[in-house]
Short mmCIF file of C-alpha atoms in Angstrom, two decimals:
data_model
loop_
_atom_site.label_atom_id
_atom_site.label_comp_id
_atom_site.label_asym_id
_atom_site.label_seq_id
_atom_site.Cartn_x
_atom_site.Cartn_y
_atom_site.Cartn_z
CA MET A 489 131.65 137.24 39.36
CA ILE A 490 133.36 136.33 36.09
CA HIS A 491 136.35 138.47 37.07
CA SER A 492 136.49 136.81 40.49
CA ALA A 493 136.32 133.30 38.99
CA THR A 494 139.05 134.16 36.49
CA SER A 495 141.28 135.54 39.26
CA ALA A 496 140.82 132.37 41.31
CA GLN A 497 141.63 130.24 38.27
CA ASP A 498 144.77 132.26 37.57
CA GLN A 499 145.88 131.93 41.20
CA ARG A 500 145.27 128.19 41.10
CA ARG A 501 147.52 127.88 38.04
CA THR A 502 150.19 130.10 39.61
CA ASP A 503 150.23 128.05 42.82
CA LEU A 504 150.45 124.82 40.83
CA LEU A 505 153.34 126.17 38.74
CA VAL A 506 155.29 127.13 41.86
CA PHE A 507 154.66 123.68 43.33
CA LEU A 508 155.76 121.84 40.18
CA THR A 509 158.82 124.05 39.74
CA MET A 510 159.99 123.24 43.26
CA ILE A 511 159.81 119.49 42.66
CA LEU A 512 160.68 118.90 39.01
CA PRO A 513 164.03 119.31 37.22
CA PRO A 514 164.05 122.51 35.13
CA VAL A 515 164.45 120.61 31.86
CA GLY A 516 162.77 117.26 31.22
CA PRO A 517 162.73 117.51 28.28
CA THR A 518 159.43 115.62 28.80
CA PHE A 519 157.11 115.64 31.82
CA PHE A 520 154.06 113.46 32.41
CA ALA A 521 150.60 114.14 33.72
CA ALA A 522 148.53 111.01 34.18
CA THR A 523 145.03 109.87 34.94
CA ILE A 524 144.53 106.88 37.22
CA PRO A 525 141.55 104.51 37.18
CA VAL A 526 139.05 104.73 40.01
CA ASP A 527 139.25 100.92 40.28
CA ARG A 528 142.94 100.38 41.12
CA SER A 529 142.67 96.64 40.39
CA THR A 530 142.65 97.46 36.67
CA SER A 531 144.67 99.79 34.47
CA LYS A 532 141.58 100.59 32.39
CA GLY A 533 141.03 104.32 32.29
CA GLY A 534 144.60 105.26 33.15
CA ARG A 535 146.65 107.24 30.65
CA ASN A 536 149.93 109.18 30.42
CA TYR A 537 149.99 112.68 28.93
CA PRO A 538 153.47 113.84 27.80
CA CYS A 539 154.20 117.56 28.13
CA LYS A 540 157.15 119.58 26.85
CA SER A 541 157.33 122.13 29.66
CA VAL A 542 156.24 122.63 33.26
CA GLN A 543 153.80 125.26 32.02
CA GLU A 544 152.19 122.76 29.63
CA LEU A 545 152.12 120.20 32.43
CA ALA A 546 150.27 122.60 34.74
CA ASP A 547 147.69 123.36 32.06
CA ARG A 548 147.19 119.67 31.31
CA ILE A 549 146.75 118.83 35.00
CA LEU A 550 144.12 121.53 35.47
CA THR A 551 142.24 120.52 32.32
CA LEU A 552 142.15 116.84 33.32
CA ASP A 553 140.97 117.72 36.82
CA GLU A 554 138.27 120.03 35.48
CA HIS A 555 137.02 117.16 33.31
CA GLY A 556 136.57 114.98 36.39
CA HIS A 557 139.65 112.75 36.14
CA GLU A 558 141.73 111.39 39.01
CA THR A 559 144.86 113.34 38.08
CA CYS A 560 148.50 112.81 39.02
CA PHE A 561 151.96 113.81 37.83
CA ALA A 562 155.31 112.06 37.57
CA MET A 563 157.96 113.63 39.82
CA ALA A 564 160.89 113.15 37.41
CA GLY A 565 161.96 114.44 34.02
CA PHE A 566 161.91 112.05 31.05
CA ARG A 567 163.91 111.77 27.83
CA GLY A 568 160.93 111.61 25.52
CA GLU A 569 157.37 110.44 24.99
CA TRP A 570 158.36 106.82 24.29
CA ILE A 571 161.41 104.62 24.78
CA LYS A 572 162.20 100.92 24.43
CA ASP A 573 163.29 99.00 27.50
CA ALA A 574 165.95 96.29 27.69
CA GLN A 575 163.50 93.74 26.30
CA GLY A 576 162.62 95.97 23.36
CA LYS A 577 159.19 96.81 24.73
CA SER A 578 158.04 100.41 24.24
CA GLY A 579 157.08 102.40 27.31
CA GLN A 580 156.50 105.97 28.42
CA ARG A 581 156.65 106.60 32.15
CA ILE A 582 159.29 103.97 32.92
CA ARG A 583 162.67 104.06 34.65
CA GLU A 584 164.59 103.60 31.40
CA ASN A 585 163.06 106.81 30.08
CA THR A 586 163.87 108.90 33.16
CA SER A 587 166.42 111.68 32.58
CA ALA A 588 166.81 113.54 35.88
CA VAL A 589 165.25 114.03 39.33
CA ARG A 590 165.22 116.93 41.79
CA ALA A 591 163.28 115.60 44.78
CA PHE A 592 162.74 112.65 47.07
CA TRP A 593 159.23 111.82 48.23
CA LEU A 594 157.19 109.80 50.70
CA ASP A 595 153.51 108.86 50.51
CA ILE A 596 151.88 108.61 53.95
CA ASP A 597 148.44 107.01 54.12
CA VAL A 598 145.81 107.82 56.75
CA GLY A 599 142.64 105.96 57.71
CA GLU A 600 141.30 103.26 60.01
CA ASP A 601 141.67 100.53 57.38
CA LYS A 602 145.28 101.48 56.63
CA ALA A 603 146.13 101.65 60.33
CA LYS A 604 144.65 98.21 61.02
CA LYS A 605 146.86 96.75 58.26
CA GLY A 606 149.95 98.55 59.55
CA ALA A 607 150.09 100.47 56.26
CA GLY A 608 149.28 103.94 57.58
CA TYR A 609 148.19 106.12 60.48
CA ARG A 610 144.77 106.32 62.05
CA THR A 611 144.50 110.12 61.92
CA LEU A 612 146.20 113.05 60.25
CA GLU A 613 147.40 114.21 63.66
CA GLU A 614 149.21 110.89 64.18
CA ALA A 615 150.73 111.18 60.71
CA HIS A 616 151.94 114.72 61.43
CA GLN A 617 153.51 113.66 64.73
CA ALA A 618 155.30 110.78 63.00
CA ARG A 619 156.42 113.14 60.24
CA LEU A 620 157.94 115.55 62.77
CA ALA A 621 159.76 112.71 64.52
CA PHE A 622 161.16 111.45 61.22
CA ALA A 623 162.33 114.94 60.27
CA THR A 624 164.21 115.09 63.57
CA THR A 625 165.83 111.73 62.82
CA LEU A 626 166.81 112.88 59.35
CA GLY A 627 167.81 116.40 60.31
CA TYR A 628 165.81 118.00 57.49
CA GLU A 629 162.20 119.12 57.33
CA PRO A 630 160.39 118.23 54.09
CA THR A 631 160.58 121.09 51.59
CA VAL A 632 156.92 120.54 50.70
CA VAL A 633 154.12 118.95 52.75
CA VAL A 634 150.87 118.21 50.94
CA ALA A 635 147.49 117.04 52.22
CA SER A 636 146.59 114.44 49.59
CA GLY A 637 142.99 113.97 50.67
CA THR A 638 143.75 110.57 52.18
CA GLY A 639 147.09 111.30 53.85
CA LEU A 640 150.29 113.27 53.39
CA HIS A 641 152.83 113.63 50.60
CA LEU A 642 156.30 114.71 51.71
CA TYR A 643 158.94 116.07 49.34
CA TRP A 644 162.57 116.87 50.02
CA CYS A 645 163.44 119.14 47.08
CA LEU A 646 167.06 119.49 46.04
CA CYS A 647 169.04 122.57 45.05
CA GLU A 648 170.10 120.75 41.88
CA SER A 649 168.99 117.98 39.54
CA ILE A 650 170.68 114.61 39.96
CA SER A 651 171.07 111.45 37.90
CA VAL A 652 168.67 108.54 38.19
CA GLU A 653 171.51 106.38 39.53
CA ASP A 654 172.31 108.78 42.38
CA TRP A 655 168.61 109.18 43.13
CA GLN A 656 168.02 105.42 43.20
CA HIS A 657 170.85 104.83 45.68
CA THR A 658 169.61 107.46 48.13
CA ALA A 659 165.91 106.66 47.63
CA SER A 660 166.59 103.01 48.51
CA SER A 661 168.43 104.15 51.65
CA LEU A 662 165.53 106.49 52.52
CA LYS A 663 163.09 103.61 52.12
CA HIS A 664 165.18 101.44 54.45
CA LEU A 665 165.46 104.30 56.95
CA CYS A 666 161.67 104.58 57.08
CA ILE A 667 161.42 100.89 57.90
CA LEU A 668 164.09 100.96 60.61
CA SER A 669 162.67 104.10 62.22
CA SER A 670 159.10 102.74 62.11
CA PHE A 671 157.90 105.61 59.92
CA ILE A 672 155.05 104.17 57.86
CA ALA A 673 155.40 105.25 54.23
CA ASP A 674 154.04 103.49 51.17
CA PRO A 675 157.05 101.37 50.09
CA SER A 676 155.87 101.22 46.49
CA ARG A 677 156.43 104.98 46.06
CA THR A 678 159.63 105.85 47.92
CA ALA A 679 162.16 104.24 45.56
CA ASP A 680 160.11 104.28 42.33
CA VAL A 681 161.59 107.06 40.20
CA SER A 682 158.75 107.00 37.67
CA SER A 683 156.01 107.02 40.29
CA LEU A 684 152.96 109.31 40.46
CA LEU A 685 151.52 111.53 43.17
CA ARG A 686 148.68 114.05 43.24
CA PRO A 687 149.39 117.72 42.46
CA ILE A 688 147.96 120.52 44.60
CA GLY A 689 144.79 122.23 43.46
CA THR A 690 143.20 119.03 42.16
CA LEU A 691 140.46 116.88 43.67
CA ASN A 692 141.01 113.48 45.21
CA ARG A 693 137.98 111.53 44.00
CA LYS A 694 138.83 108.23 45.69
CA GLN A 695 135.74 108.50 47.91
CA PRO A 696 132.79 109.30 45.58
CA GLU A 697 130.68 110.61 48.45
CA GLU A 698 133.28 113.22 49.43
CA PHE A 699 135.85 114.68 47.04
CA LYS A 700 138.80 116.26 48.84
CA LEU A 701 141.07 119.07 47.68
CA VAL A 702 144.79 118.27 47.44
CA SER A 703 146.39 121.21 49.22
CA LEU A 704 149.74 122.63 50.27
CA LEU A 705 150.30 122.55 54.03
CA ALA A 706 153.89 123.71 54.55
CA THR A 707 157.13 124.58 52.80
CA ALA A 708 160.76 124.70 53.90
CA ALA A 709 164.17 125.24 52.32
CA THR A 710 165.60 123.13 49.52
CA VAL A 711 168.67 121.03 50.37
CA PRO A 712 171.88 120.24 48.44
CA TYR A 713 171.94 116.62 47.35
CA ASP A 714 175.28 115.86 49.02
CA LYS A 715 173.94 117.03 52.38
CA PHE A 716 170.70 115.10 52.03
CA ARG A 717 172.50 111.90 51.00
CA THR A 718 174.92 112.27 53.92
CA ALA A 719 172.03 112.82 56.36
CA VAL A 720 170.14 109.74 55.12
CA ASP A 721 173.25 107.55 55.24
CA ALA A 722 174.21 108.81 58.72
CA ALA A 723 170.73 108.19 60.15
CA LEU A 724 170.63 104.76 58.52
CA ASN A 725 174.04 103.79 59.90
CA GLU A 726 173.03 104.94 63.37
CA HIS A 727 169.97 102.71 63.27
CA ARG A 728 171.98 99.77 61.97
CA SER A 729 174.53 100.16 64.75
CA GLY A 730 171.80 100.18 67.36
CA GLY A 731 172.35 103.80 68.32
CA VAL A 732 168.69 104.74 67.88
CA ALA A 733 165.69 103.03 69.44
CA THR A 734 162.67 102.51 67.19
CA THR A 735 159.20 103.41 68.41
#
């Protein structure tokens, strides 16, 4: 039994490393794991954990999850543990500290409450159907599809790392494309380069009565940035010109 448990633990770490390596730039030089408070109306309980490698990040994520924390990771690389912003205020996981990015992402919420507010889909099946339609509009399937426990996380992973400036331009266009094509994604995530999402292999503890495993659902090919940017811009221009009907 000990051998079996150890093997499962090793596999969990291996799967997480593959996942993180697909999404993150190869050199940060700093990456962040983070805990988030159960009560989202307060920042109390949330903390950033700087890591010097993807391997260290994976170990930190697993340790935090095993200790019962709501655990996330930042999807970009960062220059260091701390940096001062334009106002001279020190920060960690902030845009000014971001060094490079190698993915674009969307956070899709699912649930009756979200659907009633127009902020998500009623069921996972509806979210998947909308995801497939959006991929057709864009011309690229997400490289990684994750079941977050309360929805879907979609990642388009690039063949190369890009600058924050290039990422911000295309992420803003992607956010606008979601709106015009009536694809319901959390707008606070799409164009936030220092944002957090849940890594696979951890537990979503948002509902205390039922913890849910964050799991990998599907993978596809990575895409060169130039091709992804061109696809986003072309789809956006087609919507703006009235060439595509929204649903």
